Short mmCIF file of C-alpha atoms in Angstrom, two decimals:
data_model
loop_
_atom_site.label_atom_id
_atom_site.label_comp_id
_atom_site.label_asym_id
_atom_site.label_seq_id
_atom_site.Cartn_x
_atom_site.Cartn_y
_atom_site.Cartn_z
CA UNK A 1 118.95 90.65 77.53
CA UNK A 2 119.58 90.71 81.53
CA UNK A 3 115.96 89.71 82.04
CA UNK A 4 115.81 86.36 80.04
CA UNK A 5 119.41 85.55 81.42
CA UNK A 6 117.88 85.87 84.93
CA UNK A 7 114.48 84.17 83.92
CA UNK A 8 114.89 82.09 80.79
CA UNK A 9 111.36 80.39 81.41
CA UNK A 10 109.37 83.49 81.45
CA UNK A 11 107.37 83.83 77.96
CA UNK A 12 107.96 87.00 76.11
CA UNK A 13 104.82 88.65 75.11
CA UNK A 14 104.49 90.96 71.49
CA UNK A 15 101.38 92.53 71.93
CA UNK A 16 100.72 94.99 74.99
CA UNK A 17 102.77 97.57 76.73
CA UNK A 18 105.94 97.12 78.55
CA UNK A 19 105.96 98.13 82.36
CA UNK A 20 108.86 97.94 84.99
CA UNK A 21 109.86 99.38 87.98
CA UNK A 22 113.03 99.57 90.15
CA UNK A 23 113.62 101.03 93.81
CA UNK A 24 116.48 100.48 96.09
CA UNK A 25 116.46 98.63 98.71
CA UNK A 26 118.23 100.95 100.66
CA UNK A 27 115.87 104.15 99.63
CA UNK A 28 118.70 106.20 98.73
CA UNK A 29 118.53 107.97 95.06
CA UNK A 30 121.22 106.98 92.82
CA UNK A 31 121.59 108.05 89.16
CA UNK A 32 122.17 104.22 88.24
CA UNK A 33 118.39 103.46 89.22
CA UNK A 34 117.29 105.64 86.47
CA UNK A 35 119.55 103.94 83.98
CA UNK A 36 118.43 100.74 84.70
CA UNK A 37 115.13 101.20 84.14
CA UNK A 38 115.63 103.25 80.69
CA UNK A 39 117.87 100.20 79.41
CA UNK A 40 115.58 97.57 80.74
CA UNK A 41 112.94 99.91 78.39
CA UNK A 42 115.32 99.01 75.41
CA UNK A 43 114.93 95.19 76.40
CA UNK A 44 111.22 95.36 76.23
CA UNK A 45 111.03 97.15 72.91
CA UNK A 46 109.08 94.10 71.67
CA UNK A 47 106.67 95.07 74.17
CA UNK A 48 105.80 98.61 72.27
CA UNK A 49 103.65 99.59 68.81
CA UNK A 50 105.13 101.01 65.57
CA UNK A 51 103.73 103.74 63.49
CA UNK A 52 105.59 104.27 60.34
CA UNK A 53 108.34 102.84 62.02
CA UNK A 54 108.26 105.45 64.90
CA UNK A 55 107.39 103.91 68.67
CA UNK A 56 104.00 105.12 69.94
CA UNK A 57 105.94 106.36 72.86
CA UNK A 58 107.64 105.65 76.41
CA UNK A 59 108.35 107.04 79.61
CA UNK A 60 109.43 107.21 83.07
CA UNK A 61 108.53 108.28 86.45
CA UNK A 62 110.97 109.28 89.11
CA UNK A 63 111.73 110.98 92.35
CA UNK A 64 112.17 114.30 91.89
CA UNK A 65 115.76 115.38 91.22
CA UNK A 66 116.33 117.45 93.76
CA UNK A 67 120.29 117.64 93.49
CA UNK A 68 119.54 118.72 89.35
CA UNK A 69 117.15 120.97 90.76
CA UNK A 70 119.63 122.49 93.53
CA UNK A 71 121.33 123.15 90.33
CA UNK A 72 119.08 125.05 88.50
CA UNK A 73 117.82 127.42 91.60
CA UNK A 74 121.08 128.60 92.22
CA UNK A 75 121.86 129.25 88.51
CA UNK A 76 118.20 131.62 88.77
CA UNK A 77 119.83 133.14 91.60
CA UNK A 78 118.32 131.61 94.47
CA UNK A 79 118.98 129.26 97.97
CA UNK A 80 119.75 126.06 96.01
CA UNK A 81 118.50 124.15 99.78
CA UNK A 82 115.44 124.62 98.50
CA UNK A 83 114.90 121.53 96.56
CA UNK A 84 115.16 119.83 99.60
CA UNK A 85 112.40 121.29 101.07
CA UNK A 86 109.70 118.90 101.31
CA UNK A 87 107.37 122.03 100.24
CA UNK A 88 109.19 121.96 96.62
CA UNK A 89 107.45 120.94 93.83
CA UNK A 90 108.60 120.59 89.76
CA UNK A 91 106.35 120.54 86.94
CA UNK A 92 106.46 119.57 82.96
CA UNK A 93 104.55 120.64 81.04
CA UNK A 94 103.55 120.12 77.24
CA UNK A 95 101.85 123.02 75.27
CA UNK A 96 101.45 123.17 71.48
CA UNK A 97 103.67 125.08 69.51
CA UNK A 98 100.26 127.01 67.89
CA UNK A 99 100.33 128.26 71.40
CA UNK A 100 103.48 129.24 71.62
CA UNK A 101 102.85 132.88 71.74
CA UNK A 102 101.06 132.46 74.96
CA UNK A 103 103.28 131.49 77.46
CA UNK A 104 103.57 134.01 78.95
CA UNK A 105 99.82 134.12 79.28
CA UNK A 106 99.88 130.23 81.05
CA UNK A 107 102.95 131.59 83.30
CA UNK A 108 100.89 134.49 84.47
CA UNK A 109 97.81 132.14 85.03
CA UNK A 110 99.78 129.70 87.27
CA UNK A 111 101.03 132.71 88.99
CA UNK A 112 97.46 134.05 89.75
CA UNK A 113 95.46 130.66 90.46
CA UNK A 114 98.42 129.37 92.37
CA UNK A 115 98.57 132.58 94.88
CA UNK A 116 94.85 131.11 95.64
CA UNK A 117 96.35 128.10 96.39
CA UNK A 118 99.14 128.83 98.64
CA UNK A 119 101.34 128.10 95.99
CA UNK A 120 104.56 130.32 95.06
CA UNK A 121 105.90 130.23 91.73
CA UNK A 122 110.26 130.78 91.74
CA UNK A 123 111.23 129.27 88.51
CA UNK A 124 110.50 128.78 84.83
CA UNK A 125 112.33 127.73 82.14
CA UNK A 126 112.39 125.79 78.63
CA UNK A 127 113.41 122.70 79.27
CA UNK A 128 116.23 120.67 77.41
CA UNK A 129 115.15 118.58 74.61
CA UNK A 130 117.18 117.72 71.42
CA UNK A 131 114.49 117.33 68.50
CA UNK A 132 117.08 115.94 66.09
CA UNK A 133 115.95 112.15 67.38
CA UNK A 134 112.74 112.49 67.09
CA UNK A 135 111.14 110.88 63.39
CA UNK A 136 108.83 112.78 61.13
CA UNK A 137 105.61 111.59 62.90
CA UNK A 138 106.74 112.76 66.48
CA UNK A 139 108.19 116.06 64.85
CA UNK A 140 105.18 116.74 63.82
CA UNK A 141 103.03 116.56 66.92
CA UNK A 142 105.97 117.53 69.37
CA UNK A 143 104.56 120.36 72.33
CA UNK A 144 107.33 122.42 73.59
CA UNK A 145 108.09 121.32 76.98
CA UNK A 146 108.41 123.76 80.19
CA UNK A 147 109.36 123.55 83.30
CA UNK A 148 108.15 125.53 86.71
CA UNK A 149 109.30 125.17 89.94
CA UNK A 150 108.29 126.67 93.26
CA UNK A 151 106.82 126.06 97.00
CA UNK A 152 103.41 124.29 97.95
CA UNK A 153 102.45 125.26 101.29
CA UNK A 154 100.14 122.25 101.28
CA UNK A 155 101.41 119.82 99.31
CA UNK A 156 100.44 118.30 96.39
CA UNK A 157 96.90 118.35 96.61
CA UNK A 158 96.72 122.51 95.73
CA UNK A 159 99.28 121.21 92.83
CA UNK A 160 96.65 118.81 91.53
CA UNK A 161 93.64 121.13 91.39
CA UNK A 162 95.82 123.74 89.89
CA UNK A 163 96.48 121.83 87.06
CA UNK A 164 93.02 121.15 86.44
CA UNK A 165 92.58 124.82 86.03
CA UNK A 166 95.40 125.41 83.81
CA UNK A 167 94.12 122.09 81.35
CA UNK A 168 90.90 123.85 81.49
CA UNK A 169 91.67 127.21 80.57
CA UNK A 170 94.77 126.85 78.55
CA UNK A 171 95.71 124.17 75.67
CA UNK A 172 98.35 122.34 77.89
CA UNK A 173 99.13 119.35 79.27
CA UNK A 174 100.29 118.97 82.77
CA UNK A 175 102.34 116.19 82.54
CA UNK A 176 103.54 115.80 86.09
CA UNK A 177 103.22 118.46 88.86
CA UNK A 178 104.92 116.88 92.16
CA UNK A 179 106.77 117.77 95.48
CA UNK A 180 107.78 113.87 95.52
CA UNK A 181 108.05 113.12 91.48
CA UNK A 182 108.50 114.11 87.97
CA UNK A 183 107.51 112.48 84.66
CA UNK A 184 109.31 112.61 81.68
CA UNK A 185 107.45 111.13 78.05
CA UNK A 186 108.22 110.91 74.45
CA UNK A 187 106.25 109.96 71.37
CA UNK A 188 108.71 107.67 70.16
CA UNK A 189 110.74 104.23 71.18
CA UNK A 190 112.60 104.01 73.83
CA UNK A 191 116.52 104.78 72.41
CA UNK A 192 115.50 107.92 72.01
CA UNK A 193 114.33 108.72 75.87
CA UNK A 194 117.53 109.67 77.30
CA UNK A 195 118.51 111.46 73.82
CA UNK A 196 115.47 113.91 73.72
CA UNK A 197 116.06 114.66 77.14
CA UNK A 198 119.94 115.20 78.38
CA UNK A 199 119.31 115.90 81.67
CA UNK A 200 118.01 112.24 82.10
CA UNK A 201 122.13 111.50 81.82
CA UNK A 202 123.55 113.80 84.26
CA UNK A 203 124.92 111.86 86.94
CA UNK A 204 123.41 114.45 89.32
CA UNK A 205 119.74 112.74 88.04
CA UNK A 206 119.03 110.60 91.31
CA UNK A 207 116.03 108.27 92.44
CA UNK A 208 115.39 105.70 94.99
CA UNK A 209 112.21 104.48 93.00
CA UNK A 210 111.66 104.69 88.67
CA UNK A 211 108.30 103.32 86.80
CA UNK A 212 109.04 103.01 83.35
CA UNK A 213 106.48 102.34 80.62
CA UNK A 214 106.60 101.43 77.08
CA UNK A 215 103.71 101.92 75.27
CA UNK A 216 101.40 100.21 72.59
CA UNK A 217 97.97 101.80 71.50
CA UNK A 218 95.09 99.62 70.30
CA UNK A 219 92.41 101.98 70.59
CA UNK A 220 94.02 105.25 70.86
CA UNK A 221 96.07 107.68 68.75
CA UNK A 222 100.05 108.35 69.21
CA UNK A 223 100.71 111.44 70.54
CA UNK A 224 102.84 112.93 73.25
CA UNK A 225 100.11 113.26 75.68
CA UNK A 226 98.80 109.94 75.75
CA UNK A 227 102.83 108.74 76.27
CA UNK A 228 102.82 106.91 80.03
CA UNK A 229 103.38 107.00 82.99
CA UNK A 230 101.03 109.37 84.02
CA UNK A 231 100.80 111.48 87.31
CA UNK A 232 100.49 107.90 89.65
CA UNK A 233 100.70 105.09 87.11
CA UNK A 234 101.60 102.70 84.09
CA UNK A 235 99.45 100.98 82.46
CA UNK A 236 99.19 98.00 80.43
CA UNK A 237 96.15 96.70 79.45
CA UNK A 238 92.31 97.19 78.22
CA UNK A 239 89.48 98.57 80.61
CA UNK A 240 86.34 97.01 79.53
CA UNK A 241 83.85 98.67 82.22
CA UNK A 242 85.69 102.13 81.08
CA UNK A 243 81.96 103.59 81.20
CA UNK A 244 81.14 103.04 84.36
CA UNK A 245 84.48 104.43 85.37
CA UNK A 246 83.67 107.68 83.55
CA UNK A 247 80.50 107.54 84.89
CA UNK A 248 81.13 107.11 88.70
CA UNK A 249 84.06 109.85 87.97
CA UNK A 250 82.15 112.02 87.15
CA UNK A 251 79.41 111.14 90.28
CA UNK A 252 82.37 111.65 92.27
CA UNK A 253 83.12 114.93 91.09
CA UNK A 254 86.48 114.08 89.46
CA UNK A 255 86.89 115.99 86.25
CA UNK A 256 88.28 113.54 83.29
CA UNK A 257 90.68 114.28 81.19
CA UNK A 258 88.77 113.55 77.76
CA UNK A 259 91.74 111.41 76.45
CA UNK A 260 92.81 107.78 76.78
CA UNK A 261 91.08 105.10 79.08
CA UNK A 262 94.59 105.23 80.96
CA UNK A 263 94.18 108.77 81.29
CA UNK A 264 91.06 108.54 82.91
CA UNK A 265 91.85 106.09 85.27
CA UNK A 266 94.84 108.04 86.48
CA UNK A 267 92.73 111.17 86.84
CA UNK A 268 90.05 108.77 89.43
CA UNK A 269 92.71 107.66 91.14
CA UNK A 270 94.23 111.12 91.79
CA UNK A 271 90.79 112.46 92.70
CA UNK A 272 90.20 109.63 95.49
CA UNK A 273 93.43 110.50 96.46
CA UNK A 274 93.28 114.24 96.51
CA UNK A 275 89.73 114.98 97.08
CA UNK A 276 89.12 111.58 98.82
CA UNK A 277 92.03 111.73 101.16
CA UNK A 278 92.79 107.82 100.57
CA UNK A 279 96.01 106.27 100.69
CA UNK A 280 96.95 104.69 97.07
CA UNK A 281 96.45 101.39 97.93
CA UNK A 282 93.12 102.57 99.23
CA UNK A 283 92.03 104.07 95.77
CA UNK A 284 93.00 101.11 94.22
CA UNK A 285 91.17 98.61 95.93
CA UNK A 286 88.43 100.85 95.21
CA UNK A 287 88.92 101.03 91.14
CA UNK A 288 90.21 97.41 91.27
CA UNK A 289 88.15 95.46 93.78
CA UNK A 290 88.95 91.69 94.22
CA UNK A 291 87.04 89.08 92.13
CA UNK A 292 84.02 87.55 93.84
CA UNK A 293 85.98 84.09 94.17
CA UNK A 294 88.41 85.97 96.20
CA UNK A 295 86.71 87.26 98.20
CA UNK A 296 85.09 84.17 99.74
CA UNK A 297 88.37 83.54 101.16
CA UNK A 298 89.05 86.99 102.93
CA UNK A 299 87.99 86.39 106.73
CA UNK A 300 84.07 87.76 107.39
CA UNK A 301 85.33 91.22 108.59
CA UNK A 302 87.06 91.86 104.81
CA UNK A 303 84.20 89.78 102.94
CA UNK A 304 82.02 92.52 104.33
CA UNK A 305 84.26 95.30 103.31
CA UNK A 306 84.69 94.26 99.74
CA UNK A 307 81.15 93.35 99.04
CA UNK A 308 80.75 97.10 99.83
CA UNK A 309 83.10 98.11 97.67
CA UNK A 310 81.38 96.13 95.08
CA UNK A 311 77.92 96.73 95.55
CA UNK A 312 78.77 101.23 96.24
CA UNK A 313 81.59 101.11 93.11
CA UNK A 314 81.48 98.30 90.89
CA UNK A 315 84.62 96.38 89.02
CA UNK A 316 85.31 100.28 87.75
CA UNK A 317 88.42 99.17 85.93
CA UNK A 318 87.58 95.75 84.79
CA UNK A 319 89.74 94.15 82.19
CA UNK A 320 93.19 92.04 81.86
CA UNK A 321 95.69 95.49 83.58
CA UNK A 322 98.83 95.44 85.11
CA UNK A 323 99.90 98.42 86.65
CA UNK A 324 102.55 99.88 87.92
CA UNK A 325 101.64 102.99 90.73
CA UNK A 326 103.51 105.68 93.17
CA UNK A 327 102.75 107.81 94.84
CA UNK A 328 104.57 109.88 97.34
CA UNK A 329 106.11 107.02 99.77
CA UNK A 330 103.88 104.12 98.40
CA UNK A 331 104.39 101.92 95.35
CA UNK A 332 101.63 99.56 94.54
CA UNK A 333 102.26 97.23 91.84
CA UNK A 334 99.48 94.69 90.67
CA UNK A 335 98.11 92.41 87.69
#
């Protein structure tokens, strides 16, 4: 392995998920960043549960292709410049085969409640997956998987809200829904990442900046939804105040997702950030807040600050975490 070669001191852990992330120093995309980070998820397969011999799941998070995507618009018939307008947005989604019948239905629906939302639907299509890798647990739960495409005339906060409507009204599962990223997830190890989804190997698949996550569920079941990263984040750990991070949440007006702790946390930090305006290192201090004995070192100005935090918030994500977060132009990585 490339990682113990480089850092043959570092104990190897065989009990929590696996995390990484890669950017380039130069910030230009480049289909070897993507490959990296998928092998270096093969590395850290010690770092990942086993059901019936089947991984509980992995992932990555990555710019969004806009070269692929350049691709695909002009193949629909339309201005393939368009991905690389910074008002261009991609979204995967998972909904249950039961449902399959009702795509349509979902399609209209993002049509409708995105017109409310300045948002302009071009594209839709099935997107490529090859089933054949997947074992007899994840063939069992597997969604189909979509993809839409289309301009936000306000970003991505219109994107974010409309996929709270579509997870309320509709048995889907918005796994990412980005002008800056997309997020791909499988319930499974992660040899079979790039297999389920080809497009992950085209050498037209470019990113400046990839999260990767390999996952291992103590207190949750396997399924494709609870696969990482989320919309912003990886996450490895346990939150022991998860509670009172539901609870403020939901003070906050930030609607939760009813799934994993992980989940949860993701959907607070993409309220704060959407509803909240806050940066993400912002929303993180708030949800992660330093330790008291920290704090005492922090000149008076920041002592004050934090102790706010503190005393208006609370430790909301309390517990051993390391994370691994983007958003738009900011990556905030932490333990």
């Amino acid at each position: 392995m490339e990682f113990r070669k480089a850092y043959p001191d570092v104990p190897i852990g065989h009990d929590a998920c696996g995390i990484i992330a890669i950017a380039e120093k130069a910030g230009k995309p480049t289909h070897a960043n993507v490959q990296r980070v998928i092998e270096s998820l093969y590395s850290m397969a010690h770092r990942a549960g086993l059901i019936r011999g089947e991984g509980d799941g992995t992932g990555i998070q990555t710019d969004l292709p806009r070269e692929l995507w350049a691709g695909y618009l002009e193949e629909a018939g339309f201005d393939g410049n368009l991905a690389n307008n910074p008002r261009f947005f991609v979204g995967h989604l998972f909904i249950p085969k039961s449902s399959a019948e009702r795509v349509q239905e979902l399609m209209d629906l993002i049509r409708v409640e995105g017109s409310r939302r300045g948002i302009k639907l071009l594209l839709e299509r099935r997107g490529e997956i090859n089933s054949s890798v997947l074992g007899p647990v994840g063939k069992r739960t597997e969604p189909l998987f979509f993809q839409v495409a289309g301009l936000s005339t306000d970003g991505d906060g219109p994107l974010w809200e409309l996929g709270l409507v579509l997870e309320e009204r509709f048995p889907v599962h918005v796994v990412s829904l980005s002008t800056s990223a997309v997020v791909y997830k499988v319930r499974g190890s992660a040899e079979i990442l790039k297999r389920y989804y080809p497009e992950l190997s085209r050498a037209e698949y470019k990113s400046a900046i990839t999260l990767g996550h390999n996952r291992y569920s103590t207190n949750t079941m396997s399924t494709f939804e609870a696969v990482q990263p989320f919309g912003l984040l990886g996450h490895n750990g346990e939150i022991n105040t998860i509670e009172r991070l539901r609870r403020e949440g939901r003070f906050l007006g930030i609607p939760l997702t009813n799934g994993s702790d992980s989940q949860d946390l993701n959907r607070v930090l993409e309220g704060l950030l959407y509803r909240y305006a806050l940066s993400l290192p912002e929303a993180l201090d708030i949800v992660f807040p330093p330790i008291l004995g920290e704090i005492k070192n922090y000149s008076p100005a920041l002592q004050d600050l934090y102790m706010a935090l503190r005393q208006r918030f609370g430790p909301l994500a309390q517990g051993p975490a390391a994370l691994v977060t983007r958003h738009r132009e900011e990556a905030v990585f932490c333990t």
